[in-house]
Amino acid sequence: MYTAQRLWLASMASLFVFLFLLALGYFFGRMNEARHFQSLERREADLADITVSNTKQIPQGMSDCQFVSGNVVISIDYFKRLLAGIRTLFGGRINAYATLVERARREAVLRMKEQASDNNMRHISNLRLETASVFKNAKTNIGSLEVYAYGTAVK
Amino acid sequence: MPDIEITNLETLPGRSITKHLGMVQGNTVRAKHVGRDIMAGFKNIVGGELRGYTELLTESRDESVNRMVEEARALGANAILNVRFSTSSVSAGASELYVYGTAVVVS
């Protein structure tokens, strides 16, 4: 009786922790994401005059090359990770990760553009984007990913 | 990285290549550390940017670029063209940052 009671308590405690993390992930994850998208949109509008291309040619009349880059490591929240985990049982589209990758990519490109605008550059040629799931370990199987954007800025 | 120009274009606009010196490269393997990991553990719950890791990777990438630049300098180059980066996770908790390009002399 005594051990059964303890077992019950322990399982209730872990269930409570799980639900707590889930709620935390849901609310803060949503909040963070909404805030991040807002900031992305605002900064993208500010830097809209810097054009970016992934061709190797640079526009006529521009010179003065400079290497620019930006990177970001971003993590998914607990709630979305669970959703994605369930999704992988049935297959299909995982929206949770799609927005994560989109945020990371836009952020990295923005940071690169910010660096270019600090140096009064007007255009970025030969943009390359690289995505890596870094510091992968068994516990957090995809968790976080890094996006690195680099290119050559000219003015 | 002064005096050596780095670009991921195949030429430098308005300059001509006078000498090819071959490929130069640099790499670093970095492991995360515990302090940063605790913060990252928290961020894994609420989501968002892992600033510690962003910085860590920026530092490591700078280090590999520096190594590449040193190699180019030893060859007597003044520019590195067509620079490419690549990242791979070597083992759990460590990742390699590799950068390579072509060392040249431009006039």
Tab-separated table of N, CA and C in Angstrom, chain B residues 5-81:
chain	number	residue	atom	x	y	z
B	5	GLU	N	41.895	40.607	-48.734
B	5	GLU	CA	40.472	40.756	-49.057
B	5	GLU	C	39.815	39.406	-49.192
B	6	ILE	N	38.652	39.293	-48.582
B	6	ILE	CA	37.917	38.030	-48.639
B	6	ILE	C	36.604	38.264	-49.352
B	7	THR	N	36.295	37.414	-50.294
B	7	THR	CA	35.021	37.545	-50.984
B	7	THR	C	34.518	36.176	-51.402
B	8	ASN	N	33.207	36.043	-51.564
B	8	ASN	CA	32.736	34.768	-52.096
B	8	ASN	C	32.355	34.884	-53.572
B	9	LEU	N	32.820	35.955	-54.207
B	9	LEU	CA	32.697	36.058	-55.668
B	9	LEU	C	33.912	35.366	-56.292
B	10	GLU	N	33.824	35.156	-57.600
B	10	GLU	CA	34.951	34.484	-58.254
B	10	GLU	C	36.016	35.450	-58.745
B	11	THR	N	35.670	36.728	-58.741
B	11	THR	CA	36.653	37.743	-59.116
B	11	THR	C	36.462	38.930	-58.190
B	12	LEU	N	37.406	39.833	-58.193
B	12	LEU	CA	37.206	41.092	-57.482
B	12	LEU	C	36.930	42.143	-58.551
B	13	PRO	N	35.823	42.845	-58.458
B	13	PRO	CA	35.488	43.795	-59.519
B	13	PRO	C	36.575	44.861	-59.689
B	14	GLY	N	36.944	45.094	-60.920
B	14	GLY	CA	37.912	46.136	-61.215
B	14	GLY	C	39.363	45.756	-60.962
B	15	ARG	N	39.601	44.520	-60.547
B	15	ARG	CA	40.981	44.086	-60.298
B	15	ARG	C	41.234	42.841	-61.128
B	16	SER	N	42.481	42.633	-61.492
B	16	SER	CA	42.737	41.405	-62.238
B	16	SER	C	43.651	40.485	-61.443
B	17	ILE	N	43.423	39.206	-61.617
B	17	ILE	CA	44.197	38.201	-60.885
B	17	ILE	C	45.525	38.007	-61.586
B	18	THR	N	46.601	38.171	-60.869
B	18	THR	CA	47.904	38.004	-61.513
B	18	THR	C	48.526	36.653	-61.173
B	19	LYS	N	48.080	36.053	-60.091
B	19	LYS	CA	48.701	34.776	-59.722
B	19	LYS	C	47.735	33.941	-58.889
B	20	HIS	N	47.638	32.671	-59.216
B	20	HIS	CA	46.845	31.738	-58.423
B	20	HIS	C	47.753	31.019	-57.441
B	21	LEU	N	47.329	30.904	-56.214
B	21	LEU	CA	48.195	30.241	-55.238
B	21	LEU	C	47.574	28.974	-54.671
B	22	GLY	N	46.438	28.584	-55.211
B	22	GLY	CA	45.818	27.334	-54.762
B	22	GLY	C	44.859	27.522	-53.605
B	23	MET	N	44.341	26.420	-53.130
B	23	MET	CA	43.296	26.481	-52.102
B	23	MET	C	43.892	26.691	-50.713
B	24	VAL	N	43.211	27.519	-49.945
B	24	VAL	CA	43.584	27.682	-48.534
B	24	VAL	C	42.361	27.324	-47.693
B	25	GLN	N	42.606	26.895	-46.481
B	25	GLN	CA	41.496	26.426	-45.657
B	25	GLN	C	41.765	26.665	-44.179
B	26	GLY	N	40.724	26.626	-43.418
B	26	GLY	CA	40.855	26.751	-41.971
B	26	GLY	C	39.723	26.008	-41.320
B	27	ASN	N	39.975	25.407	-40.177
B	27	ASN	CA	38.862	24.764	-39.478
B	27	ASN	C	39.008	24.838	-37.964
B	28	THR	N	37.906	24.709	-37.290
B	28	THR	CA	37.917	24.573	-35.830
B	28	THR	C	36.831	23.584	-35.454
B	29	VAL	N	37.092	22.854	-34.402
B	29	VAL	CA	36.051	22.018	-33.824
B	29	VAL	C	35.780	22.573	-32.434
B	30	ARG	N	34.551	22.871	-32.168
B	30	ARG	CA	34.211	23.458	-30.885
B	30	ARG	C	33.187	22.610	-30.158
B	31	ALA	N	33.328	22.571	-28.870
B	31	ALA	CA	32.308	21.906	-28.058
B	31	ALA	C	31.581	22.961	-27.250
B	32	LYS	N	30.343	22.718	-26.999
B	32	LYS	CA	29.575	23.622	-26.140
B	32	LYS	C	30.027	23.421	-24.698
B	33	HIS	N	29.736	24.375	-23.825
B	33	HIS	CA	30.074	24.132	-22.422
B	33	HIS	C	28.852	24.252	-21.516
B	34	VAL	N	29.034	23.757	-20.307
B	34	VAL	CA	27.892	23.529	-19.413
B	34	VAL	C	27.082	24.789	-19.108
B	35	GLY	N	27.755	25.879	-18.840
B	35	GLY	CA	27.050	27.120	-18.502
B	35	GLY	C	26.080	27.531	-19.586
B	36	ARG	N	26.548	27.443	-20.809
B	36	ARG	CA	25.700	27.807	-21.937
B	36	ARG	C	24.584	26.785	-22.122
B	37	ASP	N	24.884	25.575	-21.738
B	37	ASP	CA	23.915	24.511	-21.919
B	37	ASP	C	22.707	24.658	-21.007
B	38	ILE	N	22.915	25.194	-19.814
B	38	ILE	CA	21.805	25.367	-18.878
B	38	ILE	C	20.811	26.380	-19.431
B	39	MET	N	21.342	27.479	-19.918
B	39	MET	CA	20.506	28.503	-20.524
B	39	MET	C	19.775	27.926	-21.745
B	40	ALA	N	20.506	27.131	-22.509
B	40	ALA	CA	19.921	26.539	-23.705
B	40	ALA	C	18.808	25.561	-23.340
B	41	GLY	N	18.984	24.861	-22.235
B	41	GLY	CA	17.959	23.945	-21.762
B	41	GLY	C	16.669	24.664	-21.466
B	42	PHE	N	16.799	25.835	-20.894
B	42	PHE	CA	15.624	26.661	-20.600
B	42	PHE	C	14.970	27.140	-21.893
B	43	LYS	N	15.811	27.581	-22.812
B	43	LYS	CA	15.285	28.069	-24.090
B	43	LYS	C	14.644	26.961	-24.908
B	44	ASN	N	15.079	25.726	-24.651
B	44	ASN	CA	14.448	24.606	-25.342
B	44	ASN	C	12.996	24.431	-24.933
B	45	ILE	N	12.626	24.974	-23.777
B	45	ILE	CA	11.241	24.883	-23.323
B	45	ILE	C	10.404	26.015	-23.902
B	46	VAL	N	10.914	27.240	-23.802
B	46	VAL	CA	10.115	28.377	-24.256
B	46	VAL	C	10.380	28.764	-25.712
B	47	GLY	N	11.406	28.206	-26.305
B	47	GLY	CA	11.720	28.556	-27.688
B	47	GLY	C	12.458	29.866	-27.778
B	48	GLY	N	13.024	30.150	-28.926
B	48	GLY	CA	13.706	31.421	-29.124
B	48	GLY	C	15.177	31.254	-29.404
B	49	GLU	N	15.861	32.384	-29.499
B	49	GLU	CA	17.264	32.344	-29.889
B	49	GLU	C	18.159	31.855	-28.757
B	50	LEU	N	19.118	31.009	-29.092
B	50	LEU	CA	20.122	30.567	-28.124
B	50	LEU	C	21.349	31.449	-28.319
B	51	ARG	N	21.347	32.579	-27.616
B	51	ARG	CA	22.357	33.605	-27.884
B	51	ARG	C	23.775	33.103	-27.623
B	52	GLY	N	23.925	32.307	-26.579
B	52	GLY	CA	25.242	31.763	-26.247
B	52	GLY	C	25.825	30.956	-27.393
B	53	TYR	N	24.962	30.158	-28.018
B	53	TYR	CA	25.416	29.341	-29.139
B	53	TYR	C	25.701	30.183	-30.366
B	54	THR	N	24.879	31.217	-30.578
B	54	THR	CA	25.127	32.105	-31.720
B	54	THR	C	26.519	32.714	-31.608
B	55	GLU	N	26.828	33.201	-30.389
B	55	GLU	CA	28.147	33.808	-30.172
B	55	GLU	C	29.262	32.787	-30.337
B	56	LEU	N	29.038	31.631	-29.752
B	56	LEU	CA	30.038	30.564	-29.827
B	56	LEU	C	30.385	30.241	-31.279
B	57	LEU	N	29.354	30.128	-32.100
B	57	LEU	CA	29.584	29.777	-33.498
B	57	LEU	C	30.233	30.914	-34.265
B	58	THR	N	29.858	32.156	-33.915
B	58	THR	CA	30.497	33.301	-34.564
B	58	THR	C	31.982	33.326	-34.251
B	59	GLU	N	32.312	33.125	-32.961
B	59	GLU	CA	33.724	33.103	-32.556
B	59	GLU	C	34.488	32.006	-33.284
B	60	SER	N	33.891	30.823	-33.325
B	60	SER	CA	34.591	29.701	-33.957
B	60	SER	C	34.801	29.949	-35.435
B	61	ARG	N	33.784	30.556	-36.059
B	61	ARG	CA	33.893	30.819	-37.488
B	61	ARG	C	34.980	31.856	-37.750
B	62	ASP	N	35.038	32.877	-36.880
B	62	ASP	CA	36.104	33.879	-37.007
B	62	ASP	C	37.469	33.222	-36.879
B	63	GLU	N	37.550	32.272	-35.964
B	63	GLU	CA	38.815	31.599	-35.762
B	63	GLU	C	39.232	30.807	-36.997
B	64	SER	N	38.277	30.112	-37.603
B	64	SER	CA	38.671	29.355	-38.800
B	64	SER	C	39.020	30.290	-39.951
B	65	VAL	N	38.314	31.418	-40.044
B	65	VAL	CA	38.667	32.411	-41.077
B	65	VAL	C	40.081	32.920	-40.836
B	66	ASN	N	40.406	33.186	-39.564
B	66	ASN	CA	41.752	33.655	-39.254
B	66	ASN	C	42.812	32.653	-39.668
B	67	ARG	N	42.525	31.391	-39.442
B	67	ARG	CA	43.489	30.359	-39.838
B	67	ARG	C	43.680	30.324	-41.347
B	68	MET	N	42.562	30.490	-42.048
B	68	MET	CA	42.642	30.504	-43.513
B	68	MET	C	43.461	31.712	-43.975
B	69	VAL	N	43.217	32.862	-43.353
B	69	VAL	CA	43.935	34.087	-43.712
B	69	VAL	C	45.433	33.939	-43.437
B	70	GLU	N	45.768	33.312	-42.308
B	70	GLU	CA	47.185	33.079	-41.989
B	70	GLU	C	47.852	32.240	-43.072
B	71	GLU	N	47.122	31.212	-43.504
B	71	GLU	CA	47.668	30.337	-44.532
B	71	GLU	C	47.889	31.104	-45.839
B	72	ALA	N	46.914	31.953	-46.176
B	72	ALA	CA	47.025	32.741	-47.402
B	72	ALA	C	48.182	33.734	-47.302
B	73	ARG	N	48.333	34.292	-46.121
B	73	ARG	CA	49.403	35.270	-45.926
B	73	ARG	C	50.765	34.619	-46.071
B	74	ALA	N	50.883	33.403	-45.541
B	74	ALA	CA	52.152	32.671	-45.653
B	74	ALA	C	52.489	32.389	-47.114
B	75	LEU	N	51.463	32.272	-47.958
B	75	LEU	CA	51.700	32.031	-49.382
B	75	LEU	C	51.981	33.321	-50.142
B	76	GLY	N	51.770	34.454	-49.471
B	76	GLY	CA	52.002	35.735	-50.124
B	76	GLY	C	50.808	36.256	-50.901
B	77	ALA	N	49.604	35.791	-50.555
B	77	ALA	CA	48.409	36.243	-51.275
B	77	ALA	C	47.927	37.584	-50.727
B	78	ASN	N	47.155	38.308	-51.544
B	78	ASN	CA	46.504	39.492	-50.995
B	78	ASN	C	44.987	39.458	-51.108
B	79	ALA	N	44.464	38.321	-51.579
B	79	ALA	CA	43.011	38.161	-51.600
B	79	ALA	C	42.651	36.681	-51.572
B	80	ILE	N	41.483	36.395	-51.033
B	80	ILE	CA	40.965	35.023	-51.082
B	80	ILE	C	39.606	35.081	-51.767
B	81	LEU	N	39.488	34.335	-52.856
B	81	LEU	CA	38.252	34.377	-53.628
B	81	LEU	C	37.423	33.128	-53.431
